[in-house]
Tab-separated table of C-alpha atoms in Angstrom:
chain	number	residue	atom	x	y	z
D	1216	UNK	CA	0.195	-0.160	-0.304
D	1217	UNK	CA	1.150	3.450	-0.480
D	1218	UNK	CA	0.410	5.902	1.966
D	1219	UNK	CA	2.600	9.216	0.195
D	1220	UNK	CA	1.190	12.436	0.968
D	1221	UNK	CA	0.731	13.694	-2.255
D	1222	UNK	CA	1.909	17.768	-0.875
D	1223	UNK	CA	1.560	20.444	-3.059
D	1224	UNK	CA	5.171	21.843	-2.061
D	1225	UNK	CA	7.961	19.884	-2.603
D	1226	UNK	CA	8.891	18.431	0.748
D	1227	UNK	CA	11.730	15.883	1.940
D	1228	UNK	CA	10.178	12.372	1.341
D	1229	UNK	CA	10.965	11.222	5.069
D	1230	UNK	CA	8.224	13.502	5.382
D	1231	UNK	CA	6.684	12.498	2.891
D	1232	UNK	CA	6.587	8.414	3.438
D	1233	UNK	CA	5.979	8.633	7.379
D	1234	UNK	CA	2.991	7.742	7.794
D	1235	UNK	CA	1.270	6.312	11.245
D	1236	UNK	CA	-0.054	2.398	10.593
D	1237	UNK	CA	-2.677	0.475	12.606
D	1238	UNK	CA	-1.792	-2.912	12.191
D	1239	UNK	CA	1.926	-3.460	13.437
D	1240	UNK	CA	3.667	-6.456	12.471
D	1241	UNK	CA	5.456	-9.143	15.013
D	1242	UNK	CA	9.014	-8.491	14.375
D	1243	UNK	CA	10.605	-7.101	16.414
D	1244	UNK	CA	12.467	-3.928	16.807
D	1245	UNK	CA	16.494	-4.140	17.133
D	1246	UNK	CA	17.847	-2.571	20.440
D	1247	UNK	CA	19.902	-0.657	17.664
D	1248	UNK	CA	17.491	0.125	16.323
D	1249	UNK	CA	15.932	1.565	18.566
D	1250	UNK	CA	18.746	3.375	21.110
D	1251	UNK	CA	19.092	5.515	17.802
D	1252	UNK	CA	15.567	6.190	17.054
D	1253	UNK	CA	15.924	8.092	21.243
D	1254	UNK	CA	19.612	8.742	20.166
D	1255	UNK	CA	17.340	11.337	17.941
D	1256	UNK	CA	14.857	12.348	20.752
D	1257	UNK	CA	17.959	12.980	22.564
D	1258	UNK	CA	18.691	15.811	20.570
D	1259	UNK	CA	15.752	18.308	20.514
D	1260	UNK	CA	15.659	21.057	20.776
D	1261	UNK	CA	13.933	22.776	24.106
D	1262	UNK	CA	13.134	25.612	25.543
D	1263	UNK	CA	16.218	26.148	27.709
D	1264	UNK	CA	18.035	23.259	27.248
D	1265	UNK	CA	15.925	21.887	29.907
D	1266	UNK	CA	14.881	18.772	28.597
D	1267	UNK	CA	11.390	18.194	29.915
D	1268	UNK	CA	10.669	14.387	27.786
D	1269	UNK	CA	10.938	11.189	29.595
D	1270	UNK	CA	10.154	8.015	27.542
D	1271	UNK	CA	9.027	5.229	29.648
D	1272	UNK	CA	9.620	1.664	26.907
D	1273	UNK	CA	7.984	-1.327	26.546
D	1274	UNK	CA	9.293	-4.430	24.286
D	1275	UNK	CA	6.227	-7.330	24.331
D	1276	UNK	CA	7.775	-10.856	25.250
D	1277	UNK	CA	10.373	-8.651	27.559
D	1278	UNK	CA	9.272	-8.550	31.073
D	1279	UNK	CA	5.576	-7.015	31.838
D	1280	UNK	CA	5.937	-2.696	30.947
D	1281	UNK	CA	5.175	-4.004	27.107
D	1282	UNK	CA	1.237	-5.074	29.076
D	1283	UNK	CA	1.702	-2.220	31.747
D	1284	UNK	CA	1.582	0.445	29.291
D	1285	UNK	CA	-1.230	-1.695	27.247
D	1286	UNK	CA	-3.100	-1.312	30.736
D	1287	UNK	CA	-2.818	2.660	30.631
D	1288	UNK	CA	-4.617	3.318	27.291
D	1289	UNK	CA	-8.017	4.087	26.224
D	1290	UNK	CA	-9.906	1.396	25.678
D	1291	UNK	CA	-10.498	2.023	21.891
D	1292	UNK	CA	-6.309	1.775	21.177
D	1293	UNK	CA	-5.485	-1.276	23.578
D	1294	UNK	CA	-6.869	-3.887	20.397
D	1295	UNK	CA	-4.844	-2.871	17.564
D	1296	UNK	CA	-1.267	-1.802	19.779
D	1297	UNK	CA	-1.290	-4.357	21.710
D	1298	UNK	CA	-0.080	-5.977	18.556
D	1299	UNK	CA	3.288	-3.344	18.034
D	1300	UNK	CA	6.417	-4.786	19.064
D	1301	UNK	CA	7.128	-1.583	21.016
D	1302	UNK	CA	5.148	0.872	22.944
D	1303	UNK	CA	6.533	3.587	24.969
D	1304	UNK	CA	4.625	6.701	27.234
D	1305	UNK	CA	5.655	10.259	26.425
D	1306	UNK	CA	6.167	12.124	29.868
D	1307	UNK	CA	6.048	15.976	30.157
D	1308	UNK	CA	8.006	17.405	33.242
D	1309	UNK	CA	6.056	19.979	34.301
D	1310	UNK	CA	8.448	22.189	35.726
D	1311	UNK	CA	11.773	24.026	35.167
D	1312	UNK	CA	14.765	21.843	36.729
D	1313	UNK	CA	17.200	24.443	37.839
D	1314	UNK	CA	13.601	26.477	40.030
D	1315	UNK	CA	10.473	24.999	39.752
D	1316	UNK	CA	8.569	27.210	37.725
D	1317	UNK	CA	6.269	26.249	35.130
D	1318	UNK	CA	7.456	24.810	32.227
D	1319	UNK	CA	4.713	25.998	29.670
D	1320	UNK	CA	6.951	24.785	26.825
D	1321	UNK	CA	7.371	21.448	28.018
D	1322	UNK	CA	4.366	19.549	26.149
D	1323	UNK	CA	5.451	21.919	23.530
D	1324	UNK	CA	9.666	20.247	23.165
D	1325	UNK	CA	7.959	17.257	24.317
D	1326	UNK	CA	6.772	16.456	20.664
D	1327	UNK	CA	9.439	17.890	18.823
D	1328	UNK	CA	11.199	15.642	20.492
D	1329	UNK	CA	8.922	13.192	19.711
D	1330	UNK	CA	9.048	14.388	16.305
D	1331	UNK	CA	12.563	13.162	15.098
D	1332	UNK	CA	11.904	10.078	16.720
D	1333	UNK	CA	9.395	9.807	14.339
D	1334	UNK	CA	11.501	11.028	11.670
D	1335	UNK	CA	14.974	9.127	12.545
D	1336	UNK	CA	12.019	5.377	12.899
D	1337	UNK	CA	10.835	7.316	9.184
D	1338	UNK	CA	14.291	6.290	7.929
D	1339	UNK	CA	14.493	2.625	9.436
D	1340	UNK	CA	11.532	2.265	7.806
D	1341	UNK	CA	10.016	1.897	10.516
D	1342	UNK	CA	6.528	3.113	11.989
D	1343	UNK	CA	5.605	5.176	14.211
D	1344	UNK	CA	2.005	5.700	15.568
D	1345	UNK	CA	0.862	8.295	18.538
D	1346	UNK	CA	-1.044	8.215	21.170
D	1347	UNK	CA	-3.132	11.292	23.095
D	1348	UNK	CA	-5.386	8.388	24.287
D	1349	UNK	CA	-4.481	7.157	27.921
D	1350	UNK	CA	-5.034	7.315	31.077
D	1351	UNK	CA	-1.992	9.455	33.160
D	1352	UNK	CA	-3.186	8.900	35.802
D	1353	UNK	CA	-3.248	4.671	35.342
D	1354	UNK	CA	0.361	5.294	33.891
D	1355	UNK	CA	1.205	7.698	36.612
D	1356	UNK	CA	0.170	5.136	39.478
D	1357	UNK	CA	1.913	2.296	37.935
D	1358	UNK	CA	4.580	3.744	37.312
D	1359	UNK	CA	5.878	5.498	39.668
D	1360	UNK	CA	5.373	8.660	37.664
D	1361	UNK	CA	6.059	11.890	40.039
D	1362	UNK	CA	2.781	14.501	40.404
D	1363	UNK	CA	5.309	17.325	38.571
D	1364	UNK	CA	5.170	14.773	36.526
D	1365	UNK	CA	2.770	13.514	33.665
D	1366	UNK	CA	2.816	10.560	31.161
D	1367	UNK	CA	1.543	12.756	27.718
D	1368	UNK	CA	0.617	10.386	25.334
D	1369	UNK	CA	1.233	7.042	23.767
D	1370	UNK	CA	4.069	5.303	21.580
D	1371	UNK	CA	3.610	2.340	19.725
D	1372	UNK	CA	6.914	1.365	17.181
D	1373	UNK	CA	7.017	-1.686	15.419
D	1374	UNK	CA	6.997	-2.754	11.321
D	1375	UNK	CA	3.840	-2.692	9.120
D	1376	UNK	CA	2.169	-6.139	9.124
D	1377	UNK	CA	2.195	-6.152	4.822
D	1378	UNK	CA	-0.313	-8.763	4.624
D	1379	UNK	CA	-3.826	-8.205	4.518
D	1380	UNK	CA	-3.842	-10.081	8.040
D	1381	UNK	CA	-5.467	-9.645	11.424
D	1382	UNK	CA	-8.420	-7.227	11.452
D	1383	UNK	CA	-10.369	-6.322	8.762
D	1384	UNK	CA	-12.021	-3.256	10.844
D	1385	UNK	CA	-8.361	-1.717	10.828
D	1386	UNK	CA	-7.113	-2.460	7.982
D	1387	UNK	CA	-10.034	-1.175	6.449
D	1388	UNK	CA	-9.099	2.769	8.424
D	1389	UNK	CA	-5.330	2.332	6.659
D	1390	UNK	CA	-7.091	1.969	3.723
D	1391	UNK	CA	-8.582	5.854	4.248
D	1392	UNK	CA	-6.662	8.367	2.160
D	1393	UNK	CA	-4.486	11.028	3.960
D	1394	UNK	CA	-5.386	14.900	3.839
D	1395	UNK	CA	-4.321	17.724	5.414
D	1396	UNK	CA	-5.706	21.268	5.582
D	1397	UNK	CA	-4.218	23.692	1.873
D	1398	UNK	CA	-1.206	26.580	3.643
D	1399	UNK	CA	-4.283	28.951	3.086
D	1400	UNK	CA	-6.173	27.121	6.305
D	1401	UNK	CA	-3.456	27.289	8.262
D	1402	UNK	CA	-0.378	29.637	7.586
D	1403	UNK	CA	-0.755	33.595	7.823
D	1404	UNK	CA	-0.319	37.647	7.620
D	1405	UNK	CA	-1.623	40.224	8.462
D	1406	UNK	CA	-4.400	39.452	11.394
D	1407	UNK	CA	-4.929	35.922	12.081
D	1408	UNK	CA	-7.034	34.153	9.565
D	1409	UNK	CA	-5.918	36.267	7.031
D	1410	UNK	CA	-3.766	33.724	4.719
D	1411	UNK	CA	-0.492	34.217	3.739
D	1412	UNK	CA	-0.628	33.758	-0.029
D	1413	UNK	CA	2.869	31.931	-0.522
């Protein structure tokens, strides 16, 4: 299945081929690849270089972390996410470490770090599906996450299952065309809502 983005303007191929599947192969992800994915996250930019991201990672078949992450996901995500060989929680540290003051950039910076991870994964022919559907308080209790932190997102990592096996409803979700707003709907100049015109 070709899910490459049909862009209006040229972009790097790594960005064009990235998409989020629902059907993952059971093939494990090499530890060397995982190291590189999280190394890419490590080098993301952040406000005051705070690096307010933390990740809890579970490998299917190794210990119980994968299952414990799965149990923290929203019910709608569990049926497909259980098949991903790697599940992770993206945890945001809410306060600056130097002075304890709130860091309003923290969720943004976690997103940048995970964006780096997703891009690195794509270069390695891995797929990533991010989820906001999780129970942060269940994750806090399950993984002893401190009060000044929050499990903000969940991430499934793995290879796409190319064969038309498994849940047909999940394959149907994958078959939907990819769409995005045109630039004129989100790039403005002058006033909010006035298209930039390029």
